[in-house]
Coordinates of C-alpha atoms in Angstrom, one line a residue:
M6 CA 10.5 -15.1 17.1
F7 CA 7.5 -13.1 16.0
A8 CA 7.3 -10.8 13.0
V9 CA 4.9 -9.5 10.8
T10 CA 4.3 -11.7 7.9
L11 CA 2.2 -11.4 4.7
D12 CA -0.8 -13.4 4.1
G13 CA -0.7 -12.5 0.3
Y14 CA -0.5 -8.9 -1.2
G15 CA -3.3 -6.5 -0.8
G16 CA -4.8 -4.1 2.1
S17 CA -3.6 -4.0 5.6
E18 CA -5.7 -7.2 6.7
V19 CA -2.9 -9.1 4.9
M20 CA -0.5 -8.4 7.5
K21 CA -0.2 -10.8 10.4
W22 CA 2.0 -11.0 13.7
G23 CA 3.0 -14.4 14.2
E24 CA 5.8 -16.7 14.7
V25 CA 8.5 -17.1 12.3
D26 CA 12.1 -18.8 12.0
D27 CA 14.5 -17.4 14.5
L28 CA 17.2 -15.1 12.9
P29 CA 20.5 -16.4 12.5
A30 CA 23.8 -15.3 14.5
P31 CA 24.9 -11.9 12.8
C32 CA 27.4 -12.5 10.1
P33 CA 30.8 -10.5 10.1
G34 CA 30.1 -6.8 10.1
E35 CA 26.4 -6.9 11.5
V36 CA 24.9 -6.2 14.6
T37 CA 21.7 -8.0 16.0
V38 CA 19.0 -5.3 17.5
D39 CA 16.3 -6.6 20.1
V40 CA 13.7 -4.1 18.3
V41 CA 11.7 -1.6 20.6
A42 CA 9.8 0.3 17.9
A43 CA 9.7 0.3 13.9
G44 CA 9.1 3.2 11.7
V45 CA 6.2 3.1 9.2
N46 CA 7.1 4.1 5.5
R47 CA 5.2 4.5 2.4
A48 CA 7.6 1.9 1.1
D49 CA 6.3 -0.7 3.2
I50 CA 2.6 -0.1 1.8
M51 CA 4.0 -0.5 -1.7
Q52 CA 5.6 -3.9 -0.7
R53 CA 2.4 -4.9 1.2
Y54 CA 0.6 -4.4 -2.2
G55 CA 3.5 -6.2 -4.3
F56 CA 4.9 -3.3 -5.8
Y57 CA 8.1 -2.8 -4.2
P58 CA 10.1 -6.1 -3.4
P59 CA 12.9 -6.0 -1.0
P60 CA 16.7 -5.9 -2.7
P61 CA 18.4 -9.3 -3.6
G62 CA 19.3 -10.9 -0.2
A63 CA 17.4 -8.6 2.2
S64 CA 14.4 -9.7 4.3
E65 CA 11.1 -10.1 2.8
I66 CA 9.7 -9.0 6.3
L67 CA 8.7 -5.3 6.0
G68 CA 10.3 -2.5 7.7
L69 CA 13.1 0.0 6.9
E70 CA 13.9 1.6 10.2
V71 CA 13.9 0.5 14.0
S72 CA 15.2 1.6 17.3
G73 CA 16.4 -0.9 19.9
I74 CA 19.0 -2.5 21.9
I75 CA 22.0 -4.3 20.5
A76 CA 21.7 -8.0 21.6
E77 CA 24.8 -9.3 19.6
V78 CA 27.7 -8.5 17.5
G79 CA 29.3 -10.1 14.6
A80 CA 32.9 -10.7 14.0
G81 CA 34.9 -7.6 13.2
V82 CA 32.5 -5.1 14.7
Q83 CA 34.5 -2.8 17.0
D84 CA 32.1 0.3 17.3
W85 CA 29.0 -1.4 18.9
K86 CA 28.7 -3.8 21.8
P87 CA 25.8 -5.7 23.4
G88 CA 23.6 -3.2 25.4
D89 CA 23.9 -0.3 23.2
A90 CA 21.1 1.9 22.5
V91 CA 20.5 2.5 18.8
C92 CA 18.5 3.1 15.8
A93 CA 19.2 1.7 12.4
L94 CA 18.5 1.9 8.5
L95 CA 17.3 -1.4 7.1
P96 CA 17.0 -2.7 3.8
G97 CA 14.0 -4.8 5.3
G98 CA 13.0 -6.9 8.5
G99 CA 12.1 -4.1 10.8
Y100 CA 8.4 -5.4 11.8
A101 CA 10.0 -8.0 13.9
E102 CA 11.2 -8.7 17.3
R103 CA 14.7 -8.8 16.3
V104 CA 16.7 -7.8 13.2
N105 CA 20.3 -8.3 12.0
V106 CA 21.8 -5.0 10.3
P107 CA 25.1 -4.0 9.1
A108 CA 27.0 -2.1 11.6
T109 CA 27.6 0.6 9.2
Q110 CA 23.9 1.3 8.9
V111 CA 23.6 1.8 13.0
L112 CA 23.4 5.0 14.8
P113 CA 23.3 5.8 18.7
V114 CA 20.2 7.5 20.0
P115 CA 20.8 11.4 19.6
G116 CA 20.8 13.1 22.9
G117 CA 17.2 14.1 24.0
V118 CA 15.5 11.7 22.2
S119 CA 13.4 8.7 23.7
L120 CA 14.7 5.2 22.5
T121 CA 11.2 4.8 21.0
D122 CA 11.1 7.9 19.2
A123 CA 14.4 7.1 17.6
A124 CA 12.9 4.8 15.3
A125 CA 11.3 7.7 13.5
L126 CA 14.4 9.1 12.3
P127 CA 16.8 6.8 10.3
E128 CA 14.7 6.6 7.2
A129 CA 13.7 10.2 7.0
A130 CA 17.0 11.6 8.1
A131 CA 19.0 9.6 5.6
T132 CA 16.4 10.5 2.6
V133 CA 16.2 14.2 3.5
W134 CA 20.3 14.9 4.2
S135 CA 21.4 12.8 1.2
N136 CA 19.2 14.6 -1.1
I137 CA 18.8 18.1 -0.2
V138 CA 22.3 18.4 1.3
M139 CA 24.8 15.8 -0.3
T140 CA 23.3 15.6 -3.8
A141 CA 21.6 19.2 -3.9
G142 CA 23.9 21.0 -1.9
L143 CA 21.3 23.4 0.1
R144 CA 23.1 26.1 1.9
E145 CA 22.1 29.2 4.0
G146 CA 20.1 31.7 2.2
Q147 CA 18.8 29.4 -0.1
T148 CA 15.0 28.5 -0.9
L149 CA 13.9 24.8 -0.3
L150 CA 10.7 23.9 -1.6
I151 CA 9.1 20.7 0.0
H152 CA 6.1 18.9 -1.4
G153 CA 4.0 16.8 1.1
G154 CA 5.2 19.1 4.2
G155 CA 3.0 17.3 6.7
S156 CA 4.7 13.6 6.1
G157 CA 7.5 12.1 7.9
I158 CA 9.9 13.2 5.3
G159 CA 8.3 16.7 5.0
T160 CA 8.5 17.6 8.7
H161 CA 11.9 16.5 8.9
A162 CA 13.1 18.3 5.8
I163 CA 11.5 21.5 7.2
Q164 CA 13.5 21.5 10.2
V165 CA 16.8 20.4 8.7
G166 CA 16.2 23.3 6.0
R167 CA 15.7 25.9 8.9
A168 CA 18.8 24.5 10.8
L169 CA 20.7 25.2 7.8
G170 CA 19.6 28.6 7.4
A171 CA 17.5 28.3 4.2
R172 CA 13.9 29.5 3.6
V173 CA 11.5 26.8 3.4
A174 CA 8.0 26.5 1.6
V175 CA 6.1 23.7 1.7
T176 CA 2.9 22.2 0.0
A177 CA 0.1 20.2 2.1
G178 CA -3.7 19.6 1.2
S179 CA -5.1 20.9 4.6
Q180 CA -4.8 24.1 6.8
F181 CA -4.2 21.8 9.7
K182 CA -1.2 20.3 8.0
L183 CA 0.0 23.7 6.9
D184 CA -0.4 25.2 10.4
R185 CA 1.7 22.4 11.8
C186 CA 4.5 23.1 9.2
R187 CA 4.4 26.4 10.4
E188 CA 5.2 25.1 14.0
F189 CA 8.1 23.2 12.4
G190 CA 9.6 26.4 10.9
A191 CA 8.2 26.5 7.2
N192 CA 8.1 30.0 6.1
T193 CA 5.6 30.1 3.2
L194 CA 2.4 27.5 3.1
I195 CA 0.8 26.5 0.1
N196 CA -2.5 24.6 -0.1
Y197 CA -2.1 22.8 -3.4
R198 CA -5.7 22.2 -3.5
E199 CA -6.2 26.0 -3.8
Q200 CA -2.8 27.5 -5.0
D201 CA -0.3 27.0 -7.8
F202 CA 2.8 26.3 -6.0
A203 CA 4.9 27.4 -9.0
T204 CA 3.2 30.9 -8.9
V205 CA 3.7 31.4 -5.1
V206 CA 7.2 30.4 -4.9
T207 CA 8.2 32.2 -8.1
E208 CA 6.3 35.3 -6.9
E209 CA 7.8 35.1 -3.5
Y210 CA 11.2 33.8 -4.1
G211 CA 12.1 34.2 -7.6
G212 CA 12.0 30.3 -7.7
A213 CA 13.4 27.3 -5.5
D214 CA 17.0 26.6 -5.2
V215 CA 16.2 23.1 -4.3
I216 CA 12.9 21.3 -4.6
L217 CA 12.2 18.0 -2.6
D218 CA 9.4 16.1 -4.6
I219 CA 7.3 12.9 -3.5
M220 CA 5.1 13.1 -6.6
G221 CA 6.9 12.4 -9.6
A222 CA 5.4 12.7 -13.2
G223 CA 2.5 14.8 -12.1
Y224 CA 4.3 17.6 -10.8
L225 CA 7.6 17.5 -13.2
Q226 CA 6.8 20.4 -15.6
R227 CA 5.7 22.8 -12.6
N228 CA 8.6 21.9 -10.6
V229 CA 10.8 22.5 -13.5
H230 CA 9.4 25.9 -13.9
T231 CA 9.8 26.6 -10.3
L232 CA 13.5 26.1 -10.1
A233 CA 15.6 29.0 -9.6
E234 CA 18.9 29.5 -11.8
D235 CA 21.2 26.7 -11.1
G236 CA 18.5 24.9 -9.0
H237 CA 18.2 21.2 -8.2
L238 CA 15.0 19.3 -8.1
T239 CA 15.3 16.0 -6.3
I240 CA 12.6 13.2 -6.8
I241 CA 12.3 10.7 -4.1
G242 CA 8.5 9.5 -4.9
L243 CA 6.1 8.6 -7.7
Q244 CA 3.0 9.2 -5.8
D245 CA 1.8 11.0 -9.1
G246 CA 3.0 8.9 -11.7
A247 CA 6.3 7.8 -13.3
V248 CA 5.9 8.9 -16.8
A249 CA 6.1 12.6 -18.0
E250 CA 7.3 15.2 -20.6
L251 CA 10.4 17.2 -19.7
N252 CA 10.9 20.6 -21.3
L253 CA 14.5 20.4 -21.7
G254 CA 14.6 23.8 -23.1
V255 CA 13.3 25.2 -19.6
L256 CA 15.9 23.2 -17.6
L257 CA 18.7 24.2 -19.9
A258 CA 17.9 27.7 -19.6
K259 CA 18.1 27.8 -16.0
R260 CA 21.3 25.5 -15.7
G261 CA 18.9 23.3 -13.6
S262 CA 19.3 19.5 -12.8
V263 CA 16.6 16.5 -11.9
H264 CA 18.0 13.9 -9.7
A265 CA 16.0 10.8 -9.1
T266 CA 17.2 8.6 -6.4
N267 CA 16.1 5.8 -4.1
L268 CA 17.7 4.9 -0.7
R269 CA 16.7 1.1 -0.2
R270 CA 18.7 0.1 -3.1
R271 CA 21.7 2.0 -2.6
P272 CA 24.9 -0.1 -2.0
E273 CA 25.9 -0.9 1.4
R274 CA 29.5 0.5 1.3
G275 CA 31.1 2.7 -1.2
S276 CA 30.5 6.0 -2.8
G277 CA 26.9 7.0 -2.6
S278 CA 26.3 4.1 -0.2
K279 CA 23.9 3.9 2.8
A280 CA 27.3 3.5 5.0
E281 CA 28.4 6.7 3.6
I282 CA 25.1 8.5 4.1
V283 CA 24.8 7.2 7.7
A284 CA 28.4 8.5 8.6
E285 CA 27.3 11.8 7.1
L286 CA 24.1 11.8 9.5
R287 CA 26.2 10.9 12.5
R288 CA 28.9 13.9 11.7
N289 CA 26.5 16.5 10.8
L290 CA 22.9 16.1 11.5
W291 CA 23.3 14.0 15.0
P292 CA 24.6 17.1 16.7
L293 CA 21.7 19.3 15.3
I294 CA 19.1 17.0 16.9
A295 CA 21.2 16.6 20.0
E296 CA 20.8 20.6 20.5
G297 CA 17.1 20.6 19.4
A298 CA 17.2 22.2 16.3
V299 CA 15.8 19.2 14.6
A300 CA 13.6 16.6 16.3
P301 CA 11.4 13.4 15.3
V302 CA 7.9 14.1 14.6
V303 CA 5.7 11.3 15.7
S304 CA 1.9 11.4 15.0
A305 CA 1.0 8.0 16.6
K306 CA 2.5 4.6 18.3
I307 CA 0.7 1.7 17.7
P308 CA 1.4 -1.8 19.4
I309 CA 2.7 -4.1 16.3
T310 CA 0.2 -6.6 17.2
D311 CA -2.3 -3.6 15.8
V312 CA -0.3 -3.5 12.7
A313 CA -3.1 -3.2 10.2
E314 CA -4.5 -0.1 12.1
A315 CA -1.0 1.6 11.3
H316 CA -0.9 1.7 7.6
P317 CA -3.8 3.6 6.9
L318 CA -2.8 6.3 9.3
L319 CA -0.2 7.6 6.7
D320 CA -2.9 8.8 4.7
S321 CA -5.2 10.1 7.5
A322 CA -5.8 13.8 7.4
E323 CA -5.0 13.9 11.1
T324 CA -1.6 12.3 10.6
V325 CA 1.5 14.6 10.7
G326 CA 4.9 13.3 10.8
K327 CA 5.8 9.5 11.5
V328 CA 3.8 6.6 12.5
L329 CA 5.6 4.4 14.8
L330 CA 5.1 0.4 15.8
T331 CA 5.9 -0.4 19.4
V332 CA 7.4 -3.9 19.9
R333 CA 8.4 -4.1 23.4
E334 CA 9.0 -1.6 26.4
P335 CA 12.4 0.2 26.0

């Protein structure tokens, strides 16, 4: 089969589309998916630079989410059959013509979503739902602050927050991205280059009940000051550093909590696992997508043979939402 390989670590030019060994047959509990499209995530960029190796036993090939058609099922798989249109959450291997994936990490393509666009859902949906709902307990009437509102995670989180009845504030670095965030349902738009998000959210709402943060160290102190009483800060990225000082006095006074979570290295099964998250998505989020309350946001679709053009788009001022790699016609 063909897949994207890395010719060393570095810039986008190290990614090459070429022939690799065929996949083995799916193991018991796995399915094989003929890939139609693969989502591009910042984790892929980190792995390309050599900073984010895959978990033990996972494919070295980039790619954490795909959509496609099930080609084969392993022993013991009862919920899926060849020919099913699906999307899937992966520990790796998505930038390829075929991938094996645990059946517990497979989801049906939601109603109203094309097979190609479904590749934009698994990673963003699992990240957002597991953090702001399963961990932080976001509910109707609360305030959600999202950093990086124009990203794939951000655009999805805006819609989920509004669908749950929350007030949504977002940060972004341009008016173009803020305007798009408004289209997806954001109530409060904060240009982080010109405004202090802590001041804006505190003055407007008295603080945020839930903060979804991709920045890490550089935002830690202001995030804690922005929390409302009993608020939850969930950190999912370290784009602005990994080491910072935490004022425990401020956190204690607010009865606040700080969670740092990672999706890729979660266990396959059990408490807090990928299987648990995927089951929650199918039960609670997929109906919201089917009714149109939440939709994948796709900024660009790039043929996988041109993969070197796709990664830079994640940092483009014009990109809002997800970038997809197309592998074959659906």
